[in-house]
mmCIF file of C-alpha atoms and ligand atoms in Angstrom:
data_model
loop_
_atom_site.group_PDB
_atom_site.id
_atom_site.type_symbol
_atom_site.label_atom_id
_atom_site.label_comp_id
_atom_site.label_asym_id
_atom_site.label_seq_id
_atom_site.Cartn_x
_atom_site.Cartn_y
_atom_site.Cartn_z
ATOM 1 C CA MET A 567 -13.702 -5.101 10.012
ATOM 2 C CA LYS A 568 -16.751 -5.506 8.929
ATOM 3 C CA LEU A 569 -18.205 -7.487 5.308
ATOM 4 C CA SER A 570 -20.351 -6.384 3.425
ATOM 5 C CA ILE A 571 -22.063 -6.881 -0.153
ATOM 6 C CA ALA A 572 -23.235 -4.643 -2.880
ATOM 7 C CA ILE A 573 -26.769 -4.666 -3.630
ATOM 8 C CA ALA A 574 -29.477 -3.127 -5.704
ATOM 9 C CA ASP A 575 -33.241 -2.859 -6.032
ATOM 10 C CA THR A 576 -35.116 -4.426 -8.752
ATOM 11 C CA HIS A 577 -35.098 -1.231 -10.742
ATOM 12 C CA ALA A 578 -31.586 -0.532 -10.983
ATOM 13 C CA LEU A 579 -29.799 -0.425 -14.485
ATOM 14 C CA PRO A 580 -28.512 -3.507 -15.795
ATOM 15 C CA SER A 581 -25.471 -2.591 -15.944
ATOM 16 C CA ALA A 582 -25.170 -2.278 -12.077
ATOM 17 C CA PHE A 583 -22.035 -3.590 -10.907
ATOM 18 C CA VAL A 584 -23.594 -5.784 -7.904
ATOM 19 C CA VAL A 585 -24.271 -9.161 -6.467
ATOM 20 C CA PHE A 586 -27.554 -9.025 -5.468
ATOM 21 C CA ARG A 587 -30.850 -7.308 -7.178
ATOM 22 C CA GLY A 588 -34.124 -6.567 -4.897
ATOM 23 C CA PHE A 589 -33.969 -5.349 -1.283
ATOM 24 C CA ASP A 590 -36.823 -7.615 0.189
ATOM 25 C CA GLU A 591 -35.634 -10.885 -0.629
ATOM 26 C CA CYS A 592 -31.407 -10.001 -0.592
ATOM 27 C CA ILE A 593 -31.598 -8.403 2.529
ATOM 28 C CA PRO A 594 -33.031 -10.886 4.096
ATOM 29 C CA LYS A 595 -30.448 -13.269 2.375
ATOM 30 C CA ALA A 596 -27.266 -11.310 3.451
ATOM 31 C CA ALA A 597 -27.825 -11.302 6.963
ATOM 32 C CA SER A 598 -28.356 -15.231 6.728
ATOM 33 C CA LEU A 599 -25.508 -15.760 5.486
ATOM 34 C CA GLY A 600 -23.754 -13.479 7.947
ATOM 35 C CA PHE A 601 -22.978 -10.145 6.325
ATOM 36 C CA ASP A 602 -22.856 -7.111 8.347
ATOM 37 C CA GLY A 603 -24.090 -4.662 5.977
ATOM 38 C CA VAL A 604 -24.727 -3.997 2.045
ATOM 39 C CA GLU A 605 -23.372 -1.375 0.313
ATOM 40 C CA LEU A 606 -26.964 0.338 -1.794
ATOM 41 C CA ALA A 607 -25.513 1.169 -5.764
ATOM 42 C CA LEU A 608 -27.973 4.234 -6.632
ATOM 43 C CA LYS A 609 -27.986 6.620 -9.063
ATOM 44 C CA GLU A 610 -30.548 9.099 -7.201
ATOM 45 C CA ALA A 611 -31.553 9.433 -3.370
ATOM 46 C CA ASP A 612 -35.174 9.005 -4.382
ATOM 47 C CA GLU A 613 -34.811 5.396 -5.464
ATOM 48 C CA ILE A 614 -34.612 5.168 -1.727
ATOM 49 C CA ASN A 615 -37.948 4.579 0.836
ATOM 50 C CA THR A 616 -36.301 5.668 3.528
ATOM 51 C CA SER A 617 -38.299 4.410 6.463
ATOM 52 C CA LYS A 618 -39.346 1.209 4.268
ATOM 53 C CA LEU A 619 -34.763 0.297 3.894
ATOM 54 C CA ALA A 620 -34.687 1.336 7.352
ATOM 55 C CA ARG A 621 -37.534 -0.690 9.114
ATOM 56 C CA LEU A 622 -35.724 -3.663 6.608
ATOM 57 C CA LEU A 623 -32.540 -2.691 7.829
ATOM 58 C CA SER A 624 -33.086 -3.157 11.287
ATOM 59 C CA ASP A 625 -35.542 -6.261 11.075
ATOM 60 C CA ASN A 626 -32.328 -8.237 9.777
ATOM 61 C CA GLY A 627 -29.594 -6.656 11.491
ATOM 62 C CA LEU A 628 -28.015 -5.265 8.649
ATOM 63 C CA LEU A 629 -26.355 -1.962 8.168
ATOM 64 C CA VAL A 630 -25.358 0.215 5.174
ATOM 65 C CA SER A 631 -21.662 0.232 4.468
ATOM 66 C CA CYS A 632 -21.790 2.751 1.993
ATOM 67 C CA ILE A 633 -24.312 4.334 -1.146
ATOM 68 C CA SER A 634 -21.683 3.356 -4.753
ATOM 69 C CA THR A 635 -22.645 5.960 -7.269
ATOM 70 C CA GLY A 636 -21.608 3.980 -10.679
ATOM 71 C CA GLN A 637 -24.655 4.804 -11.845
ATOM 72 C CA VAL A 638 -25.093 8.501 -11.690
ATOM 73 C CA TYR A 639 -22.982 7.957 -14.481
ATOM 74 C CA ALA A 640 -23.908 4.904 -16.413
ATOM 75 C CA ASP A 641 -27.899 6.637 -16.335
ATOM 76 C CA SER A 642 -26.897 9.997 -17.325
ATOM 77 C CA GLY A 643 -23.575 10.141 -18.110
ATOM 78 C CA LEU A 644 -23.012 12.782 -15.699
ATOM 79 C CA MET A 645 -19.442 13.031 -14.398
ATOM 80 C CA PHE A 646 -17.846 15.708 -12.097
ATOM 81 C CA THR A 647 -15.283 16.894 -14.470
ATOM 82 C CA HIS A 648 -17.744 17.995 -17.236
ATOM 83 C CA GLU A 649 -16.790 21.124 -19.227
ATOM 84 C CA ASP A 650 -20.171 22.529 -18.386
ATOM 85 C CA PRO A 651 -20.737 24.129 -15.463
ATOM 86 C CA VAL A 652 -24.696 23.416 -16.132
ATOM 87 C CA LYS A 653 -23.698 19.704 -16.267
ATOM 88 C CA ARG A 654 -21.059 19.873 -13.244
ATOM 89 C CA GLU A 655 -23.927 21.419 -11.059
ATOM 90 C CA GLU A 656 -26.604 18.736 -12.057
ATOM 91 C CA VAL A 657 -24.299 15.909 -10.847
ATOM 92 C CA LYS A 658 -23.395 18.307 -7.578
ATOM 93 C CA GLN A 659 -27.214 18.377 -7.056
ATOM 94 C CA ILE A 660 -27.255 14.516 -7.798
ATOM 95 C CA PHE A 661 -24.365 14.017 -4.978
ATOM 96 C CA ARG A 662 -26.483 16.922 -2.426
ATOM 97 C CA GLU A 663 -28.820 14.575 -2.561
ATOM 98 C CA LEU A 664 -27.257 11.376 -2.106
ATOM 99 C CA ILE A 665 -25.119 12.991 0.912
ATOM 100 C CA ASP A 666 -28.665 13.629 2.607
ATOM 101 C CA LEU A 667 -29.569 9.709 2.375
ATOM 102 C CA ALA A 668 -26.065 8.842 3.601
ATOM 103 C CA LYS A 669 -26.225 11.110 6.377
ATOM 104 C CA ASP A 670 -28.644 8.179 7.484
ATOM 105 C CA PHE A 671 -27.667 5.033 6.015
ATOM 106 C CA GLY A 672 -23.718 4.432 6.307
ATOM 107 C CA LYS A 673 -21.853 7.608 5.994
ATOM 108 C CA MET A 674 -20.154 6.879 2.969
ATOM 109 C CA ILE A 675 -20.266 8.155 -1.233
ATOM 110 C CA ASN A 676 -17.810 6.426 -3.031
ATOM 111 C CA ILE A 677 -16.764 7.976 -6.424
ATOM 112 C CA GLY A 678 -16.082 5.895 -9.324
ATOM 113 C CA ARG A 679 -16.507 6.431 -13.117
ATOM 114 C CA VAL A 680 -18.811 9.449 -12.385
ATOM 115 C CA ARG A 681 -15.233 11.578 -12.075
ATOM 116 C CA GLY A 682 -15.411 11.347 -15.917
ATOM 117 C CA ASN A 683 -12.938 10.095 -18.288
ATOM 118 C CA ILE A 684 -9.691 12.819 -19.453
ATOM 119 C CA GLY A 685 -10.054 11.849 -23.134
ATOM 120 C CA ASP A 686 -8.031 13.994 -25.028
ATOM 121 C CA ARG A 687 -8.690 16.961 -22.247
ATOM 122 C CA ASN A 688 -5.267 18.404 -20.795
ATOM 123 C CA LYS A 689 -5.288 16.087 -17.594
ATOM 124 C CA ASP A 690 -3.948 19.587 -14.918
ATOM 125 C CA LYS A 691 -7.165 20.824 -16.466
ATOM 126 C CA VAL A 692 -9.361 17.861 -16.169
ATOM 127 C CA GLU A 693 -8.261 17.175 -12.061
ATOM 128 C CA ASP A 694 -8.941 20.959 -11.232
ATOM 129 C CA LEU A 695 -12.340 20.556 -12.520
ATOM 130 C CA PHE A 696 -12.790 17.618 -10.293
ATOM 131 C CA VAL A 697 -10.676 18.918 -6.951
ATOM 132 C CA GLU A 698 -13.323 22.186 -7.118
ATOM 133 C CA VAL A 699 -16.535 20.002 -7.325
ATOM 134 C CA ALA A 700 -14.854 17.422 -4.551
ATOM 135 C CA ARG A 701 -14.231 20.402 -2.359
ATOM 136 C CA GLU A 702 -17.335 22.134 -2.330
ATOM 137 C CA LEU A 703 -19.346 18.367 -2.310
ATOM 138 C CA CYS A 704 -17.074 17.486 1.104
ATOM 139 C CA SER A 705 -18.220 20.877 2.834
ATOM 140 C CA TYR A 706 -21.483 20.079 2.190
ATOM 141 C CA ALA A 707 -20.690 16.382 3.146
ATOM 142 C CA ALA A 708 -18.616 17.579 6.148
ATOM 143 C CA LYS A 709 -21.928 19.123 7.562
ATOM 144 C CA ARG A 710 -23.876 15.496 7.273
ATOM 145 C CA GLU A 711 -20.776 13.381 8.951
ATOM 146 C CA VAL A 712 -20.554 12.385 5.521
ATOM 147 C CA THR A 713 -17.094 10.605 3.739
ATOM 148 C CA LEU A 714 -16.411 11.026 -0.240
ATOM 149 C CA ILE A 715 -14.451 8.065 -0.698
ATOM 150 C CA LEU A 716 -12.555 8.109 -4.586
ATOM 151 C CA GLU A 717 -12.085 4.661 -5.987
ATOM 152 C CA PRO A 718 -9.093 4.086 -8.141
ATOM 153 C CA VAL A 719 -10.503 2.006 -11.574
ATOM 154 C CA ASN A 720 -8.111 0.236 -13.703
ATOM 155 C CA ARG A 721 -6.904 1.682 -17.036
ATOM 156 C CA TYR A 722 -9.485 -0.295 -19.635
ATOM 157 C CA GLU A 723 -12.573 1.246 -17.491
ATOM 158 C CA ILE A 724 -11.261 4.485 -16.984
ATOM 159 C CA ASP A 725 -8.641 7.019 -17.646
ATOM 160 C CA PHE A 726 -8.481 9.115 -14.446
ATOM 161 C CA ILE A 727 -7.268 7.401 -11.010
ATOM 162 C CA ASN A 728 -6.144 3.946 -11.898
ATOM 163 C CA SER A 729 -3.797 3.516 -9.349
ATOM 164 C CA VAL A 730 -4.141 3.969 -5.139
ATOM 165 C CA GLU A 731 -0.607 6.075 -5.075
ATOM 166 C CA GLU A 732 -2.381 8.360 -8.177
ATOM 167 C CA GLY A 733 -5.902 8.365 -5.814
ATOM 168 C CA VAL A 734 -3.309 9.739 -2.476
ATOM 169 C CA SER A 735 -1.582 12.224 -4.465
ATOM 170 C CA LEU A 736 -5.118 13.521 -5.816
ATOM 171 C CA MET A 737 -6.117 13.496 -1.371
ATOM 172 C CA LYS A 738 -3.420 15.827 -0.715
ATOM 173 C CA LYS A 739 -4.416 17.705 -3.648
ATOM 174 C CA ILE A 740 -7.792 18.286 -2.133
ATOM 175 C CA ASP A 741 -6.732 18.345 1.377
ATOM 176 C CA MET A 742 -10.274 17.957 2.882
ATOM 177 C CA PRO A 743 -10.218 15.384 6.289
ATOM 178 C CA ASN A 744 -13.818 13.648 4.591
ATOM 179 C CA MET A 745 -12.343 13.258 0.880
ATOM 180 C CA ARG A 746 -10.897 9.821 1.249
ATOM 181 C CA LEU A 747 -10.093 6.171 -0.684
ATOM 182 C CA MET A 748 -11.669 3.537 -1.508
ATOM 183 C CA PRO A 749 -9.530 0.573 -2.634
ATOM 184 C CA ASP A 750 -10.671 -2.095 -4.929
ATOM 185 C CA ILE A 751 -8.207 -5.062 -5.002
ATOM 186 C CA PHE A 752 -9.264 -6.139 -8.243
ATOM 187 C CA HIS A 753 -8.203 -3.209 -9.524
ATOM 188 C CA MET A 754 -4.908 -3.100 -7.416
ATOM 189 C CA ASN A 755 -4.013 -6.206 -8.859
ATOM 190 C CA ILE A 756 -3.827 -4.701 -12.358
ATOM 191 C CA GLU A 757 -2.704 -1.216 -11.150
ATOM 192 C CA ASP A 758 -0.659 -0.994 -7.888
ATOM 193 C CA ARG A 759 3.282 -2.584 -7.540
ATOM 194 C CA ALA A 760 1.535 -4.374 -4.266
ATOM 195 C CA ILE A 761 -1.535 -5.516 -2.760
ATOM 196 C CA GLY A 762 -1.236 -5.003 0.658
ATOM 197 C CA ALA A 763 2.149 -3.120 1.362
ATOM 198 C CA GLU A 764 0.214 -0.203 -1.186
ATOM 199 C CA LEU A 765 -2.730 -0.597 1.078
ATOM 200 C CA ALA A 766 -0.775 -0.144 4.565
ATOM 201 C CA LYS A 767 1.338 2.438 3.075
ATOM 202 C CA HIS A 768 -1.432 4.511 2.816
ATOM 203 C CA ILE A 769 -3.749 3.035 5.365
ATOM 204 C CA ASP A 770 -4.087 6.326 6.557
ATOM 205 C CA TYR A 771 -6.470 7.317 3.162
ATOM 206 C CA ILE A 772 -8.530 4.247 3.269
ATOM 207 C CA ARG A 773 -11.362 4.269 4.420
ATOM 208 C CA TYR A 774 -13.061 1.034 2.665
ATOM 209 C CA ILE A 775 -12.246 -1.648 0.643
ATOM 210 C CA HIS A 776 -13.698 -2.922 -2.533
ATOM 211 C CA MET A 777 -13.012 -7.544 -2.080
ATOM 212 C CA ALA A 778 -12.918 -9.454 -5.128
ATOM 213 C CA ASP A 779 -10.397 -12.413 -6.475
ATOM 214 C CA SER A 780 -8.178 -12.045 -9.527
ATOM 215 C CA ASN A 781 -10.966 -12.767 -11.764
ATOM 216 C CA ARG A 782 -13.626 -10.607 -10.137
ATOM 217 C CA LEU A 783 -15.212 -14.290 -8.471
ATOM 218 C CA ALA A 784 -15.890 -14.367 -4.914
ATOM 219 C CA PRO A 785 -12.408 -14.400 -2.488
ATOM 220 C CA GLY A 786 -10.710 -18.140 -2.469
ATOM 221 C CA ARG A 787 -12.302 -18.882 -6.609
ATOM 222 C CA GLY A 788 -8.979 -17.114 -8.578
ATOM 223 C CA HIS A 789 -5.359 -16.289 -7.238
ATOM 224 C CA LEU A 790 -4.980 -13.561 -5.097
ATOM 225 C CA ASP A 791 -3.536 -14.034 -1.929
ATOM 226 C CA PHE A 792 -5.708 -12.793 0.712
ATOM 227 C CA ASN A 793 -3.265 -13.520 3.208
ATOM 228 C CA GLU A 794 -1.152 -11.011 2.172
ATOM 229 C CA VAL A 795 -3.817 -8.480 2.015
ATOM 230 C CA PHE A 796 -4.768 -9.646 5.534
ATOM 231 C CA TYR A 797 -1.893 -9.209 7.269
ATOM 232 C CA HIS A 798 -0.867 -5.470 5.944
ATOM 233 C CA LEU A 799 -3.819 -4.764 7.043
ATOM 234 C CA LEU A 800 -3.971 -6.121 10.417
ATOM 235 C CA LYS A 801 -0.328 -4.728 10.635
ATOM 236 C CA SER A 802 -1.635 -1.149 10.157
ATOM 237 C CA GLY A 803 -4.938 -1.551 12.150
ATOM 238 C CA TYR A 804 -7.409 -1.280 9.680
ATOM 239 C CA ASP A 805 -10.753 -1.754 11.216
ATOM 240 C CA GLY A 806 -13.140 -0.319 8.599
ATOM 241 C CA TRP A 807 -15.718 -2.479 6.095
ATOM 242 C CA VAL A 808 -14.483 -4.695 3.324
ATOM 243 C CA SER A 809 -17.580 -5.306 0.718
ATOM 244 C CA ALA A 810 -17.922 -8.356 -1.968
ATOM 245 C CA GLU A 811 -17.927 -6.593 -5.163
ATOM 246 C CA ILE A 812 -17.889 -9.165 -7.432
ATOM 247 C CA LEU A 813 -20.103 -10.864 -10.845
ATOM 248 C CA PRO A 814 -22.744 -13.005 -9.680
ATOM 249 C CA ARG A 815 -21.480 -16.196 -10.900
ATOM 250 C CA PRO A 816 -22.394 -18.903 -11.141
ATOM 251 C CA ASP A 817 -25.400 -17.595 -9.394
ATOM 252 C CA PRO A 818 -25.885 -14.001 -7.288
ATOM 253 C CA ASP A 819 -26.714 -16.558 -4.076
ATOM 254 C CA GLU A 820 -24.139 -19.255 -4.832
ATOM 255 C CA ALA A 821 -21.566 -16.104 -5.158
ATOM 256 C CA ALA A 822 -22.485 -14.523 -1.918
ATOM 257 C CA LYS A 823 -21.900 -17.828 -0.056
ATOM 258 C CA GLN A 824 -18.227 -18.280 -1.360
ATOM 259 C CA THR A 825 -17.759 -14.995 -0.100
ATOM 260 C CA ALA A 826 -19.036 -15.325 3.316
ATOM 261 C CA GLU A 827 -17.586 -18.958 3.645
ATOM 262 C CA PHE A 828 -14.304 -18.180 2.320
ATOM 263 C CA LEU A 829 -14.016 -14.395 4.037
ATOM 264 C CA LEU A 830 -16.215 -14.604 7.352
ATOM 265 C CA PRO A 831 -13.343 -17.057 8.641
ATOM 266 C CA LEU A 832 -11.027 -14.741 8.354
ATOM 267 C CA ILE A 833 -12.516 -11.701 9.328
ATOM 268 C CA ARG A 834 -13.809 -13.702 12.337
ATOM 269 C CA LYS A 835 -9.579 -13.602 13.693
ATOM 270 C CA TYR A 836 -9.412 -10.604 12.288
ATOM 271 C CA ASN A 837 -11.517 -9.399 14.735
ATOM 272 C CA ALA A 838 -10.298 -11.501 17.471
ATOM 273 C CA ASP A 839 -6.374 -10.275 17.089
ATOM 274 C CA ILE A 840 -6.919 -6.453 16.468
ATOM 275 C CA LYS A 841 -8.982 -6.993 19.304
ATOM 276 C CA THR A 842 -6.185 -8.377 21.649
ATOM 277 C CA HIS A 843 -3.779 -6.278 20.423
ATOM 278 C CA ALA A 844 -5.957 -3.434 20.488
ATOM 279 C CA GLY A 845 -5.079 -2.890 16.556
ATOM 280 C CA ARG A 846 -1.539 -1.017 17.625
ATOM 281 C CA LYS A 847 0.055 0.074 14.042
ATOM 282 C CA GLY A 848 2.893 -0.521 12.646
ATOM 283 C CA ASN A 849 3.149 -3.756 15.168
ATOM 284 C CA GLY A 850 4.572 -7.049 13.159
ATOM 285 C CA ALA A 851 3.990 -8.931 15.599
ATOM 286 C CA VAL A 852 0.297 -8.600 15.732
ATOM 287 C CA ALA A 853 -0.338 -9.649 12.038
ATOM 288 C CA GLN A 854 2.197 -12.793 12.468
ATOM 289 C CA HIS A 855 0.495 -13.775 15.752
ATOM 290 C CA ALA A 856 -2.788 -13.855 13.068
ATOM 291 C CA GLY A 857 -1.283 -16.569 11.615
ATOM 292 C CA LEU A 858 -1.092 -13.808 8.544
ATOM 293 C CA THR A 859 2.327 -14.690 6.364
ATOM 294 C CA ASN A 860 4.275 -11.571 4.927
ATOM 295 C CA LYS A 861 5.073 -11.099 1.126
HETATM 296 C C1 LIG B 557 -16.744 0.472 -8.874
HETATM 297 O O1 LIG B 557 -16.567 -0.356 -7.736
HETATM 298 C C2 LIG B 557 -16.036 -0.942 -9.976
HETATM 299 O O2 LIG B 557 -15.560 -1.305 -9.488
HETATM 300 C C3 LIG B 557 -15.977 -0.805 -11.079
HETATM 301 O O3 LIG B 557 -15.160 -1.531 -11.778
HETATM 302 C C4 LIG B 557 -17.125 -0.869 -12.390
HETATM 303 O O4 LIG B 557 -16.926 -0.198 -13.105
HETATM 304 MN MN1 LIG B 558 -14.618 -2.064 -7.191
#
C-alpha cells in the first residue's frame, strides 16, 4: 500500500479540493513528510509541463498516484452525460488528452462530478449516456495502459452513483477491465452500510481509495474506525494507493503532517504484514496477525 496526497498547482480554481497548492513547494514537502506520491487535480492536460514535473518528481523520489478531474466539471460544467453530443465530444477530447498524460504519470484518471447529475432526466437514459462515453474512453485508455476510476460521491454533492454498491453495478454494466472504482471513505461513511466490509466485498472493482475522517479532516481527527478499514483491506489483500483528500485545516502543512503521522505507522505495519503473508486473499488470520480488529 502506498500513501498519496491531493495537490494542485498555484493557478488551480479556488474550488479545487486539495491539501496543497503549488507543485514547486508542495512536492518536496510531501516527500519530506513521507508520502509516496501526489494526486494531481487538473482541469486539462496543458496545465502540465511534463519535463519539469518529471524532474520535480524524480528529484524528490515521488510518483503521481492518479490524475483527478473534478476541475473539468467545475471549470466548464462539462459532463459525460450531457444531452448534447457536441458537449460530450468536448469532454471526451479533454479526457483523451488527460489519458495521454496519465500514460506517463500514474496510469489512473478519476471520474468524479464530471459524470454529471441526473436532475429531472430519466435515470436509465443518463446511465446509458455514461456507459457509452466510459466504454469509448476505456478503449482509448486501454491502449495506453490507463485505468479510469469512478468515484462514488455522497448525495449532497451529486445524484448519480452515491454508494460503492451502485458503482459496482455500473462497473458490471460497462464491463471493461480498465474501468474500476475509487471509493472515498468520507462519502462511504454517508452512503454505504459499512466501510471496511463493503470495500472487502467489492475489492475486485477497487483500484484506489480516498482517505479522510468523518469530518473530512486528517485521518485520526474524526470518528471513523481506521482499524476496521485496514483490517478488511488487509484481509482482502489490497495493495494499491490510498490518498489523503482532506480539508486543508487548520492549514495545509498541519493537515498533511497529521495525515502522515496517523497513517504512515499503520501503512508500514500493513505492508510488513501483507509481505509476510503474501497478501493471501480472504485470510482473516492475516489481519488478526496485524493486530487489526474486526467490526
Ligand atoms: C472528489 O474526490 C470528492 O471526493 C468530492 O467530494 C469533491 O467534491
Ligand atoms: Mn474524494
